[in-house]
mmCIF file of C-alpha atoms in Angstrom:
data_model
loop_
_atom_site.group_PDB
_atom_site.id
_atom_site.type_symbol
_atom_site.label_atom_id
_atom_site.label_comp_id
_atom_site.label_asym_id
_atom_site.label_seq_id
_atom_site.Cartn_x
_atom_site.Cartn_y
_atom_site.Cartn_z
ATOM 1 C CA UNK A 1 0.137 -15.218 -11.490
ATOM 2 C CA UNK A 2 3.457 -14.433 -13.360
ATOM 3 C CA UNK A 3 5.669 -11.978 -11.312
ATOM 4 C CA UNK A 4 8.078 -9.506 -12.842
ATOM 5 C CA UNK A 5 10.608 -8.314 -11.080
ATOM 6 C CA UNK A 6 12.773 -5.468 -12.172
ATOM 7 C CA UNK A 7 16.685 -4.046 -11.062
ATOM 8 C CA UNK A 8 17.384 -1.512 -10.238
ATOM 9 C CA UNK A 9 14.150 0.281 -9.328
ATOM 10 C CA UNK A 10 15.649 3.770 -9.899
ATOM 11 C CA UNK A 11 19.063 4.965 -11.935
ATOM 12 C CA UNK A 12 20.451 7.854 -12.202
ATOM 13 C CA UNK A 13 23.073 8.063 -14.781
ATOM 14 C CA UNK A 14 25.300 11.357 -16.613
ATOM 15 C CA UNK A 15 24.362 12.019 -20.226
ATOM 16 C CA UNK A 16 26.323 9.088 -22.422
ATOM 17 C CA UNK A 17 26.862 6.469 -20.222
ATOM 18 C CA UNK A 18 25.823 3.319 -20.804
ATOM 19 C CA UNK A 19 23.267 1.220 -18.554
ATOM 20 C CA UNK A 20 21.469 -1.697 -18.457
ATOM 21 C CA UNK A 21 17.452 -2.801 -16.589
ATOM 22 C CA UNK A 22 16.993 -6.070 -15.864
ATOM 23 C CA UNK A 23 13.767 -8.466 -15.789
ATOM 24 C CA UNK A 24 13.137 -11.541 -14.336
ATOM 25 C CA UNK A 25 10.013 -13.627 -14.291
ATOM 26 C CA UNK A 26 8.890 -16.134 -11.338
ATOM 27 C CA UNK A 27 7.566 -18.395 -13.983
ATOM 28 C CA UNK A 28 8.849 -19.370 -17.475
ATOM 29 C CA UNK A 29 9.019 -16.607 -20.360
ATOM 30 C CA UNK A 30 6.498 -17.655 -22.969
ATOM 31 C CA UNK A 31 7.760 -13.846 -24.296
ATOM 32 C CA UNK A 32 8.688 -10.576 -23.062
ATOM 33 C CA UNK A 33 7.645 -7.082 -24.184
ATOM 34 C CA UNK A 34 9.833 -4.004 -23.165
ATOM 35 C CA UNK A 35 8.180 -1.083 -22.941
ATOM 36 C CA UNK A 36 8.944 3.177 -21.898
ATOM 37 C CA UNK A 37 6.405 5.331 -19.937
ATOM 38 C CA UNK A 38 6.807 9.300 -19.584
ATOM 39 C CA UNK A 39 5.192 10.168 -16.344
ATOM 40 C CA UNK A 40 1.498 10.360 -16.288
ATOM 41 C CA UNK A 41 1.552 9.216 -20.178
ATOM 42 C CA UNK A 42 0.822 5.886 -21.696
ATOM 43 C CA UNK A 43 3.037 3.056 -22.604
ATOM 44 C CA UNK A 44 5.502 3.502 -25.692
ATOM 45 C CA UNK A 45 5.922 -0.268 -27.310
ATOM 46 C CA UNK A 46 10.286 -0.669 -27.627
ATOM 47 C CA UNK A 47 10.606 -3.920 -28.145
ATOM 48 C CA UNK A 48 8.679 -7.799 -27.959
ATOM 49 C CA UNK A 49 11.081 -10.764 -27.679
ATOM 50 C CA UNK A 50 10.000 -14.154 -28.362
ATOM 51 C CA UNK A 51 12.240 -16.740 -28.157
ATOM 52 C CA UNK A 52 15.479 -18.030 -26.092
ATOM 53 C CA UNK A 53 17.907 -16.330 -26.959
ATOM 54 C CA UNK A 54 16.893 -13.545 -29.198
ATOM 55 C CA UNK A 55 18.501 -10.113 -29.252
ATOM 56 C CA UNK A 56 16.691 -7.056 -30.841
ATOM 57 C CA UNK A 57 18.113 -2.922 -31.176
ATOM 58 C CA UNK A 58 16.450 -0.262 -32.151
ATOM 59 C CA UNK A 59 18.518 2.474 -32.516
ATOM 60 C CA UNK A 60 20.537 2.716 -28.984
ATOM 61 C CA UNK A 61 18.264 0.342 -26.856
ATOM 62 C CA UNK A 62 19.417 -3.150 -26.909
ATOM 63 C CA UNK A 63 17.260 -6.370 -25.069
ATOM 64 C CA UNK A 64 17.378 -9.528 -24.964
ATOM 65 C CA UNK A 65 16.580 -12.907 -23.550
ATOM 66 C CA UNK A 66 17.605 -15.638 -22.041
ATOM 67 C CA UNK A 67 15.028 -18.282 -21.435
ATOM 68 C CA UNK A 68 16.491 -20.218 -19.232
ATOM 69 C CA UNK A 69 17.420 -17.655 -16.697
ATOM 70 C CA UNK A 70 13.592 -16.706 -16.876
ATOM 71 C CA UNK A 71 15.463 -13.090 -17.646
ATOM 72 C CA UNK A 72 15.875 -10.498 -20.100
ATOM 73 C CA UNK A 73 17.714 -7.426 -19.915
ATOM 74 C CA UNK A 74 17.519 -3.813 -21.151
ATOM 75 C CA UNK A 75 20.770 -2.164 -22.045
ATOM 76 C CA UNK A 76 21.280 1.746 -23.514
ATOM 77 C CA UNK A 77 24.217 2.334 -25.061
ATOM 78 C CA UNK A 78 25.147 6.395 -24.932
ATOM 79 C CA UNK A 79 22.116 7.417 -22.585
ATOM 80 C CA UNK A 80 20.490 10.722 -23.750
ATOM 81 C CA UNK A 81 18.186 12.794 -22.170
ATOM 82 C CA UNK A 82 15.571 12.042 -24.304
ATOM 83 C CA UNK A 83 15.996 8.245 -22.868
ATOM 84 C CA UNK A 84 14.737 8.806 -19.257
ATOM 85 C CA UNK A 85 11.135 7.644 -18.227
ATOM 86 C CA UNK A 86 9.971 4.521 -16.779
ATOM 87 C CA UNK A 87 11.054 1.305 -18.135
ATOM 88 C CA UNK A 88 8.293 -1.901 -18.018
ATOM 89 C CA UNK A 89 8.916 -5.333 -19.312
ATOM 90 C CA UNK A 90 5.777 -7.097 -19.458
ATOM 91 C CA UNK A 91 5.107 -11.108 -20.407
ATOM 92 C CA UNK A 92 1.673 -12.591 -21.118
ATOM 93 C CA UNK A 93 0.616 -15.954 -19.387
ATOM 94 C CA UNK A 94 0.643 -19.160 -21.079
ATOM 95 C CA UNK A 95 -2.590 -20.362 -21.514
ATOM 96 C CA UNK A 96 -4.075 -16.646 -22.257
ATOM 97 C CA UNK A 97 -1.455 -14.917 -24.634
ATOM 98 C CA UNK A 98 -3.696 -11.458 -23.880
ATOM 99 C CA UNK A 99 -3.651 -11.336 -20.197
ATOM 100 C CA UNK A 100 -0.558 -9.621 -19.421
ATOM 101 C CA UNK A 101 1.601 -8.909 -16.300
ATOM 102 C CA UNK A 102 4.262 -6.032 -15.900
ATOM 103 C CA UNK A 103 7.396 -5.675 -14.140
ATOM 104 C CA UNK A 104 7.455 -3.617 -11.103
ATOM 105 C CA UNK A 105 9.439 -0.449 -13.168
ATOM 106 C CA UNK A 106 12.553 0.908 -13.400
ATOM 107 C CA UNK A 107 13.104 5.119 -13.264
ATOM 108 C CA UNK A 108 15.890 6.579 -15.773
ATOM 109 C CA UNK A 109 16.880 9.717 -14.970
ATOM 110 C CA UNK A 110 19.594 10.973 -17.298
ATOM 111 C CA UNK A 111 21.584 14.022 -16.153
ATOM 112 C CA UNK A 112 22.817 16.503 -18.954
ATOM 113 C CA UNK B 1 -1.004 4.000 -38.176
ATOM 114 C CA UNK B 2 -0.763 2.940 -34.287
ATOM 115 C CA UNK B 3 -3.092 4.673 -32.605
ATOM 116 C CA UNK B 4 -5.438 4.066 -29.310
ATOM 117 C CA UNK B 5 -7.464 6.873 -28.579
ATOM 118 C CA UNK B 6 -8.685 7.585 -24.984
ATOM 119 C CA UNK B 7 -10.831 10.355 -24.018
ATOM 120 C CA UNK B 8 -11.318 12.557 -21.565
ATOM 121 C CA UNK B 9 -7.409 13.149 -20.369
ATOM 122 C CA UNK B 10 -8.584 14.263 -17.311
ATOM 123 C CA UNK B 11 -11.414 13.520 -15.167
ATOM 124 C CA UNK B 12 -12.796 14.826 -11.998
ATOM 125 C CA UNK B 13 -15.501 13.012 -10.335
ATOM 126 C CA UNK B 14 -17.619 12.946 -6.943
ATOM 127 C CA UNK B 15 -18.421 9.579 -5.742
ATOM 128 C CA UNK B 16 -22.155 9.481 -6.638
ATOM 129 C CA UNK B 17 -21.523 10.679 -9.533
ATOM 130 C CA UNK B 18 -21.921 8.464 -13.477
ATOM 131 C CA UNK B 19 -19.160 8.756 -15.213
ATOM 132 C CA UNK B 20 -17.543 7.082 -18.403
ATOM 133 C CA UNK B 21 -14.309 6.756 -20.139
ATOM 134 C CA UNK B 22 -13.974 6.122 -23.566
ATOM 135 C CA UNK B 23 -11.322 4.244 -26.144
ATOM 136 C CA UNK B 24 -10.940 4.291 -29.496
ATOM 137 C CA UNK B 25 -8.567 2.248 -32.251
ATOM 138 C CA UNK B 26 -9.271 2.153 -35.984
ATOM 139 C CA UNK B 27 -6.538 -0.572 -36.370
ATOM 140 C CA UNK B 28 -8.708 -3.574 -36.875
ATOM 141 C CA UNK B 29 -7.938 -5.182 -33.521
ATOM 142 C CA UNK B 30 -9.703 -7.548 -32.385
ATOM 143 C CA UNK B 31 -8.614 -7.514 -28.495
ATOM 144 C CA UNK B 32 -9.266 -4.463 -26.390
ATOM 145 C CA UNK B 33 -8.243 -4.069 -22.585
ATOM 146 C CA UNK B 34 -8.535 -1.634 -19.562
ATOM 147 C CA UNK B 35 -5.608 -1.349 -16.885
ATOM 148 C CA UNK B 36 -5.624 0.871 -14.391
ATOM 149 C CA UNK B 37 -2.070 2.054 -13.150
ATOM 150 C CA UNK B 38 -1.306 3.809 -9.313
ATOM 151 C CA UNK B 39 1.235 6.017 -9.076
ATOM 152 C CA UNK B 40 4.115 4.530 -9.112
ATOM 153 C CA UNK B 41 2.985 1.147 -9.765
ATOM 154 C CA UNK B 42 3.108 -1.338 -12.989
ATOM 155 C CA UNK B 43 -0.148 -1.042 -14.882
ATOM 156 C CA UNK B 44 -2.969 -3.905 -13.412
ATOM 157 C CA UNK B 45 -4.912 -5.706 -15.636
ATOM 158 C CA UNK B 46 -8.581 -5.238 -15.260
ATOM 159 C CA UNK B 47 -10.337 -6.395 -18.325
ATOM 160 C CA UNK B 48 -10.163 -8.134 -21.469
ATOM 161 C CA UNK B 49 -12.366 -7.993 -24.212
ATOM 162 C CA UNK B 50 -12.301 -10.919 -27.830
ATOM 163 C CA UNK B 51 -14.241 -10.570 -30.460
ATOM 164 C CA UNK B 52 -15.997 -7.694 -28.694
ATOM 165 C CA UNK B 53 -17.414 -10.079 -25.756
ATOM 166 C CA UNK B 54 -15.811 -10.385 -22.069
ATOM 167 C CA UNK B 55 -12.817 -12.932 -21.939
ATOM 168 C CA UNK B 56 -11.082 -11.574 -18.852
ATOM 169 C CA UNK B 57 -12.329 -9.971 -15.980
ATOM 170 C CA UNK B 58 -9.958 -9.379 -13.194
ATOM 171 C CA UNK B 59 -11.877 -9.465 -9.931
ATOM 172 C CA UNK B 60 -13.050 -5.589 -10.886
ATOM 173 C CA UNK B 61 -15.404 -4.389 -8.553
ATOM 174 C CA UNK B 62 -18.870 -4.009 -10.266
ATOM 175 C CA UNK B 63 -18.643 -0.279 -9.721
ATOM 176 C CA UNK B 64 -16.269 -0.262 -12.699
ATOM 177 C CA UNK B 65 -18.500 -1.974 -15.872
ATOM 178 C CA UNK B 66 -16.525 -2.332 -19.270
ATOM 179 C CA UNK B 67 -18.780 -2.340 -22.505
ATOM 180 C CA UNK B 68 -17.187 -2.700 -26.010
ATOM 181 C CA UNK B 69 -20.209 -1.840 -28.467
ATOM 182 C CA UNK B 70 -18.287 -2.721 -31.537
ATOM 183 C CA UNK B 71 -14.680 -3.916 -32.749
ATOM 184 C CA UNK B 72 -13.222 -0.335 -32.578
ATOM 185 C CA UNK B 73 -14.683 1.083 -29.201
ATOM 186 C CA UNK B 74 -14.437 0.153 -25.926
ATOM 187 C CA UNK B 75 -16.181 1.745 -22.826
ATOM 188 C CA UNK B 76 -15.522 2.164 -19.208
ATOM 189 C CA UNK B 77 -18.722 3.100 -17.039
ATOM 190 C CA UNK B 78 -18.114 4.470 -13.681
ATOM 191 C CA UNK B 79 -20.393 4.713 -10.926
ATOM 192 C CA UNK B 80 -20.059 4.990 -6.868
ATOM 193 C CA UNK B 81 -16.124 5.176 -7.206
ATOM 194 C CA UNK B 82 -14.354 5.584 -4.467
ATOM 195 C CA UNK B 83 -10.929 7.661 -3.577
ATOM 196 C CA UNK B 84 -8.909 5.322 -3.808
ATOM 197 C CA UNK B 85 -9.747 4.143 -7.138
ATOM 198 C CA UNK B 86 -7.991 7.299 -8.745
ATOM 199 C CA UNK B 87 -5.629 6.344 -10.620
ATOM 200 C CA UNK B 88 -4.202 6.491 -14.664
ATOM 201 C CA UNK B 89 -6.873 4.439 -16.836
ATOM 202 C CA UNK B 90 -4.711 2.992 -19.622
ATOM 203 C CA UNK B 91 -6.648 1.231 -22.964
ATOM 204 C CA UNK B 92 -4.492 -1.145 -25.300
ATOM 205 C CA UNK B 93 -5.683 -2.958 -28.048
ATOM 206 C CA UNK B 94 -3.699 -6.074 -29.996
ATOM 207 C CA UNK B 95 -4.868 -7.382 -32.914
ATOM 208 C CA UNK B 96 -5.328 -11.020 -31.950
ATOM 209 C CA UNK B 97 -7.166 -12.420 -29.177
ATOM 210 C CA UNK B 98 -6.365 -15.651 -29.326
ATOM 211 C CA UNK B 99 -4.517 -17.234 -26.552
ATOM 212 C CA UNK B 100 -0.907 -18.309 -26.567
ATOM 213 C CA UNK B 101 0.076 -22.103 -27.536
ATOM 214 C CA UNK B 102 2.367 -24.444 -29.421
ATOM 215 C CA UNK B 103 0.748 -22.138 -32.666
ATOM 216 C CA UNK B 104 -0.062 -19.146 -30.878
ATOM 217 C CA UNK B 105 1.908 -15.897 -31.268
ATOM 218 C CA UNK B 106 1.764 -13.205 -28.498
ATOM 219 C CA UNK B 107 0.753 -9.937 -30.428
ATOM 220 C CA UNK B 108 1.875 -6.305 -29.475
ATOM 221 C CA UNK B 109 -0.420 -4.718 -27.162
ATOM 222 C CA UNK B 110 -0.741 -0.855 -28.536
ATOM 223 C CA UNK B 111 -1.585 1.077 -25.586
ATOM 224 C CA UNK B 112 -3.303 4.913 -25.377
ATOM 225 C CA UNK B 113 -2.304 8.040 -23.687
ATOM 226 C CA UNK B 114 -4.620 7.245 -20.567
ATOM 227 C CA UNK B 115 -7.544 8.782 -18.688
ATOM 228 C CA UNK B 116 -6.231 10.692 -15.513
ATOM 229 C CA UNK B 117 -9.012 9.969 -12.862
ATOM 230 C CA UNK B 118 -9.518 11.513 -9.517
ATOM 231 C CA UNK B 119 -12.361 10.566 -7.134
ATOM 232 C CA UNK B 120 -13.410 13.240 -4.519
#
């Protein structure tokens, strides 16, 4: 199965400094999904990447990915409060584009 | 519109007890799944349903039976759970079930606000 694995697991960082979440996949990246989770909540869709390469923002939140590295990375420019939660990248498998596998999480906290 | 719709929240249930969890999208998808997320932990997989018919099941134990009685619903039945299968019940629908290939597009999975589940 594809594994996910995710630095750092936790962060802690002061109000409008800049950080970045990492991904990176055991097997090759046929795609990679970023997603944010509020505690106890369900999963808030951020961003889907697709090909080698490709680099996507929305609003502060920057990812991209690199194919070959089997990676992509997360990166927040000017961290807010309203940024912390828990950070998933997820990738489907090959054969079966709707059975999906997510990273093992990474906790923002963002201090005021 | 973006919307998955899971009901109850919150559930409390004894372990002979019938219990089912329900989801809801009006956004013409076509693929509908269950995870079920520890605390802590990366949501887990558990089933997938195409077309409205069983494509993936993930070694769930049969206490745990999925039903999806048309393309906008999709059902969880729960019977005999056990403690240790508390946990956040997550929905997510996408809206095409086809599998990845050299034409095949991954699709973004929409997810709901979850079912929180505790087994006494």
């Amino acid at each position: 199965s594809q594994e996910l694995e995710q630095s750092p697991q936790s962060l802690i960082v002061q109000e409008g400094k800049n950080l970045t979440i990492n991904c990176t996949s055991s097997k090759t990246l046929y795609g990679l999904y970023w997603y944010k989770q509020k505690y106890g909540e369900g999963l808030i869709f951020l961003m889907m990447l697709q090909k080698g390469g490709e680099e996507k923002s929305h609003e502060k939140i920057t990812a991209k990915l690199d194919e070959k590295k089997q990676q992509s990375s997360l990166h927040i420019t000017a961290s807010q409060p309203s940024h912390a939660g828990i950070y998933l990248c997820g990738a489907p498998t090959l054969n079966t584009g709707n059975q999906f596998y997510f990273g093992t999480g990474t906790s923002l906290t963002v201090i005021p | 519109d973006t919307e998955v719709t899971q009901t109850p929240k919150h559930l409390v249930m004894g372990m002979t007890n019938k219990k089912s969890l329900k989801c809801e999208q009006h956004m013409g998808h076509r693929a509908m799944y269950w995870y079920k997320q520890k605390a802590k932990k990366p949501p887990e997989l558990m089933f997938v349903y195409s077309y409205e018919k069983l494509s993936i099941n993930e070694s769930v134990p049969s206490r745990f039976s999925p039903e999806c009685p048309n393309s906008s619903l999709l059902n969880l039945h729960l019977h005999a759970l056990q403690p240790e299968d508390s946990a956040l019940y997550l929905c997510a629908s996408s809206r095409n079930p086809k599998g990845l290939g050299t034409s095949g597009r991954i699709d973004i999975q929409y997810f709901g606000a979850g079912t929180r589940l505790s087994v006494l």
